[in-house]
Amino acid sequence: MAVLSVLKMGDPLLALKSSPVTDFDDQDLHRVIEDMIETMRFYHGVGLAAPQIGVSKQIIVLEVAQNDRYPKAENIELEVLINPNITNLSQQEELEWEGCLSLPGLRGQVLRSSNISYEAFNQTGAIQKKTVSGFHARILQHEMDHLNGILYPQRLADPQKFGFEDSLPEFL
Ligand code: NI
């Protein structure tokens, strides 16, 4: 296992649409997943998508465990999502602050669906289906965007509600 460096906004690899995983017996796949989990935890992220470590594959990891970057967030058990697909986005939306390990120190307000359903394979190739809400739904939508080459500044509700967390009044 290894902590990898996270690509930052501006890197063309972050703008690519990633391709589905086809071989679940591939040792490289399992190494990438382990490295993603270690990297996410090391940088105190709540989610990480494979393109952020330069792997253009549809792989997401997410976990919330007493995260100091999101102190008010409920804990979420580790999830490994391969070839994820959102099957339902609620009409109801909520506006909240987001951050991203590819934009260190920055936060921006993004409108996301409050409730979503999704299905994905896990690392053994088994299908999993879930319906989640709130912050969990937000992380999923943010990470799905990474798989499509989209970073959250492209989704800002208001360009004024974007900046460095050590300067935004909302974070002081
Ligand atoms: Ni991100």
PDB file of N, CA and C in Angstrom, residues 80-118:
ATOM      1  N   VAL A  80     -16.359   0.944  -1.437  1.00  0.00           N
ATOM      2  CA  VAL A  80     -15.578   0.870  -2.678  1.00  0.00           C
ATOM      3  C   VAL A  80     -16.585   0.675  -3.797  1.00  0.00           C
ATOM      4  N   LEU A  81     -16.627   1.622  -4.715  1.00  0.00           N
ATOM      5  CA  LEU A  81     -17.640   1.607  -5.770  1.00  0.00           C
ATOM      6  C   LEU A  81     -16.958   1.554  -7.131  1.00  0.00           C
ATOM      7  N   ILE A  82     -17.262   0.499  -7.868  1.00  0.00           N
ATOM      8  CA  ILE A  82     -16.673   0.314  -9.195  1.00  0.00           C
ATOM      9  C   ILE A  82     -17.785   0.392 -10.233  1.00  0.00           C
ATOM     10  N   ASN A  83     -17.533   1.091 -11.302  1.00  0.00           N
ATOM     11  CA  ASN A  83     -18.531   1.336 -12.368  1.00  0.00           C
ATOM     12  C   ASN A  83     -19.859   1.813 -11.778  1.00  0.00           C
ATOM     13  N   PRO A  84     -19.831   2.808 -10.912  1.00  0.00           N
ATOM     14  CA  PRO A  84     -21.068   3.238 -10.254  1.00  0.00           C
ATOM     15  C   PRO A  84     -22.019   3.925 -11.236  1.00  0.00           C
ATOM     16  N   ASN A  85     -23.288   3.840 -10.869  1.00  0.00           N
ATOM     17  CA  ASN A  85     -24.333   4.394 -11.713  1.00  0.00           C
ATOM     18  C   ASN A  85     -25.406   4.970 -10.799  1.00  0.00           C
ATOM     19  N   ILE A  86     -25.697   6.243 -10.936  1.00  0.00           N
ATOM     20  CA  ILE A  86     -26.774   6.841 -10.144  1.00  0.00           C
ATOM     21  C   ILE A  86     -28.087   6.533 -10.849  1.00  0.00           C
ATOM     22  N   THR A  87     -29.011   5.915 -10.125  1.00  0.00           N
ATOM     23  CA  THR A  87     -30.264   5.483 -10.755  1.00  0.00           C
ATOM     24  C   THR A  87     -31.416   6.432 -10.473  1.00  0.00           C
ATOM     25  N   ASN A  88     -31.267   7.281  -9.472  1.00  0.00           N
ATOM     26  CA  ASN A  88     -32.332   8.248  -9.198  1.00  0.00           C
ATOM     27  C   ASN A  88     -31.781   9.445  -8.443  1.00  0.00           C
ATOM     28  N   LEU A  89     -32.035  10.614  -8.991  1.00  0.00           N
ATOM     29  CA  LEU A  89     -31.666  11.858  -8.327  1.00  0.00           C
ATOM     30  C   LEU A  89     -32.966  12.535  -7.923  1.00  0.00           C
ATOM     31  N   SER A  90     -33.081  12.912  -6.660  1.00  0.00           N
ATOM     32  CA  SER A  90     -34.320  13.591  -6.241  1.00  0.00           C
ATOM     33  C   SER A  90     -34.378  14.999  -6.834  1.00  0.00           C
ATOM     34  N   GLN A  91     -35.610  15.485  -6.994  1.00  0.00           N
ATOM     35  CA  GLN A  91     -35.819  16.868  -7.427  1.00  0.00           C
ATOM     36  C   GLN A  91     -35.379  17.819  -6.324  1.00  0.00           C
ATOM     37  N   GLN A  92     -35.542  17.367  -5.094  1.00  0.00           N
ATOM     38  CA  GLN A  92     -35.180  18.203  -3.952  1.00  0.00           C
ATOM     39  C   GLN A  92     -33.660  18.353  -3.910  1.00  0.00           C
ATOM     40  N   GLU A  93     -33.213  19.605  -3.742  1.00  0.00           N
ATOM     41  CA  GLU A  93     -31.771  19.858  -3.752  1.00  0.00           C
ATOM     42  C   GLU A  93     -31.361  20.614  -2.496  1.00  0.00           C
ATOM     43  N   GLU A  94     -30.092  20.540  -2.166  1.00  0.00           N
ATOM     44  CA  GLU A  94     -29.579  21.347  -1.059  1.00  0.00           C
ATOM     45  C   GLU A  94     -28.243  21.990  -1.436  1.00  0.00           C
ATOM     46  N   LEU A  95     -28.062  23.200  -0.882  1.00  0.00           N
ATOM     47  CA  LEU A  95     -26.855  23.977  -1.149  1.00  0.00           C
ATOM     48  C   LEU A  95     -25.913  23.804   0.040  1.00  0.00           C
ATOM     49  N   GLU A  96     -24.706  23.331  -0.227  1.00  0.00           N
ATOM     50  CA  GLU A  96     -23.738  23.143   0.869  1.00  0.00           C
ATOM     51  C   GLU A  96     -22.321  23.388   0.352  1.00  0.00           C
ATOM     52  N   TRP A  97     -21.418  23.590   1.302  1.00  0.00           N
ATOM     53  CA  TRP A  97     -20.009  23.790   0.966  1.00  0.00           C
ATOM     54  C   TRP A  97     -19.356  22.457   0.642  1.00  0.00           C
ATOM     55  N   GLU A  98     -18.509  22.467  -0.376  1.00  0.00           N
ATOM     56  CA  GLU A  98     -17.728  21.288  -0.739  1.00  0.00           C
ATOM     57  C   GLU A  98     -16.260  21.644  -0.802  1.00  0.00           C
ATOM     58  N   GLY A  99     -15.444  20.633  -0.584  1.00  0.00           N
ATOM     59  CA  GLY A  99     -14.022  20.764  -0.816  1.00  0.00           C
ATOM     60  C   GLY A  99     -13.588  19.603  -1.685  1.00  0.00           C
ATOM     61  N   CYS A 100     -12.321  19.591  -2.049  1.00  0.00           N
ATOM     62  CA  CYS A 100     -11.828  18.519  -2.912  1.00  0.00           C
ATOM     63  C   CYS A 100     -10.318  18.437  -2.730  1.00  0.00           C
ATOM     64  N   LEU A 101      -9.784  17.217  -2.632  1.00  0.00           N
ATOM     65  CA  LEU A 101      -8.335  17.070  -2.454  1.00  0.00           C
ATOM     66  C   LEU A 101      -7.557  17.560  -3.675  1.00  0.00           C
ATOM     67  N   SER A 102      -8.240  17.737  -4.803  1.00  0.00           N
ATOM     68  CA  SER A 102      -7.574  18.279  -5.996  1.00  0.00           C
ATOM     69  C   SER A 102      -7.561  19.809  -5.999  1.00  0.00           C
ATOM     70  N   LEU A 103      -8.223  20.428  -5.006  1.00  0.00           N
ATOM     71  CA  LEU A 103      -8.203  21.892  -4.842  1.00  0.00           C
ATOM     72  C   LEU A 103      -7.931  22.187  -3.376  1.00  0.00           C
ATOM     73  N   PRO A 104      -6.715  21.884  -2.904  1.00  0.00           N
ATOM     74  CA  PRO A 104      -6.445  21.985  -1.469  1.00  0.00           C
ATOM     75  C   PRO A 104      -6.669  23.395  -0.934  1.00  0.00           C
ATOM     76  N   GLY A 105      -7.364  23.464   0.208  1.00  0.00           N
ATOM     77  CA  GLY A 105      -7.583  24.749   0.871  1.00  0.00           C
ATOM     78  C   GLY A 105      -8.780  25.523   0.381  1.00  0.00           C
ATOM     79  N   LEU A 106      -9.415  25.068  -0.686  1.00  0.00           N
ATOM     80  CA  LEU A 106     -10.543  25.799  -1.268  1.00  0.00           C
ATOM     81  C   LEU A 106     -11.874  25.158  -0.902  1.00  0.00           C
ATOM     82  N   ARG A 107     -12.903  25.986  -0.856  1.00  0.00           N
ATOM     83  CA  ARG A 107     -14.276  25.516  -0.647  1.00  0.00           C
ATOM     84  C   ARG A 107     -15.203  26.296  -1.557  1.00  0.00           C
ATOM     85  N   GLY A 108     -16.299  25.646  -1.952  1.00  0.00           N
ATOM     86  CA  GLY A 108     -17.299  26.326  -2.772  1.00  0.00           C
ATOM     87  C   GLY A 108     -18.666  25.742  -2.517  1.00  0.00           C
ATOM     88  N   GLN A 109     -19.691  26.563  -2.686  1.00  0.00           N
ATOM     89  CA  GLN A 109     -21.072  26.094  -2.472  1.00  0.00           C
ATOM     90  C   GLN A 109     -21.628  25.489  -3.751  1.00  0.00           C
ATOM     91  N   VAL A 110     -22.149  24.279  -3.608  1.00  0.00           N
ATOM     92  CA  VAL A 110     -22.682  23.544  -4.755  1.00  0.00           C
ATOM     93  C   VAL A 110     -24.065  23.006  -4.406  1.00  0.00           C
ATOM     94  N   LEU A 111     -24.968  23.107  -5.383  1.00  0.00           N
ATOM     95  CA  LEU A 111     -26.312  22.561  -5.233  1.00  0.00           C
ATOM     96  C   LEU A 111     -26.281  21.110  -5.691  1.00  0.00           C
ATOM     97  N   ARG A 112     -26.747  20.219  -4.843  1.00  0.00           N
ATOM     98  CA  ARG A 112     -26.783  18.785  -5.183  1.00  0.00           C
ATOM     99  C   ARG A 112     -28.143  18.215  -4.809  1.00  0.00           C
ATOM    100  N   SER A 113     -28.532  17.134  -5.474  1.00  0.00           N
ATOM    101  CA  SER A 113     -29.748  16.425  -5.089  1.00  0.00           C
ATOM    102  C   SER A 113     -29.619  15.919  -3.662  1.00  0.00           C
ATOM    103  N   SER A 114     -30.719  16.034  -2.902  1.00  0.00           N
ATOM    104  CA  SER A 114     -30.696  15.633  -1.495  1.00  0.00           C
ATOM    105  C   SER A 114     -30.682  14.119  -1.318  1.00  0.00           C
ATOM    106  N   ASN A 115     -31.316  13.412  -2.255  1.00  0.00           N
ATOM    107  CA  ASN A 115     -31.434  11.954  -2.152  1.00  0.00           C
ATOM    108  C   ASN A 115     -31.057  11.338  -3.483  1.00  0.00           C
ATOM    109  N   ILE A 116     -30.289  10.253  -3.414  1.00  0.00           N
ATOM    110  CA  ILE A 116     -29.975   9.532  -4.650  1.00  0.00           C
ATOM    111  C   ILE A 116     -29.995   8.023  -4.394  1.00  0.00           C
ATOM    112  N   SER A 117     -30.239   7.284  -5.452  1.00  0.00           N
ATOM    113  CA  SER A 117     -30.036   5.836  -5.416  1.00  0.00           C
ATOM    114  C   SER A 117     -28.896   5.544  -6.374  1.00  0.00           C
ATOM    115  N   TYR A 118     -28.098   4.532  -6.014  1.00  0.00           N
ATOM    116  CA  TYR A 118     -27.009   4.174  -6.914  1.00  0.00           C
ATOM    117  C   TYR A 118     -26.734   2.698  -6.836  1.00  0.00           C
TER     118      TYR A 118
END
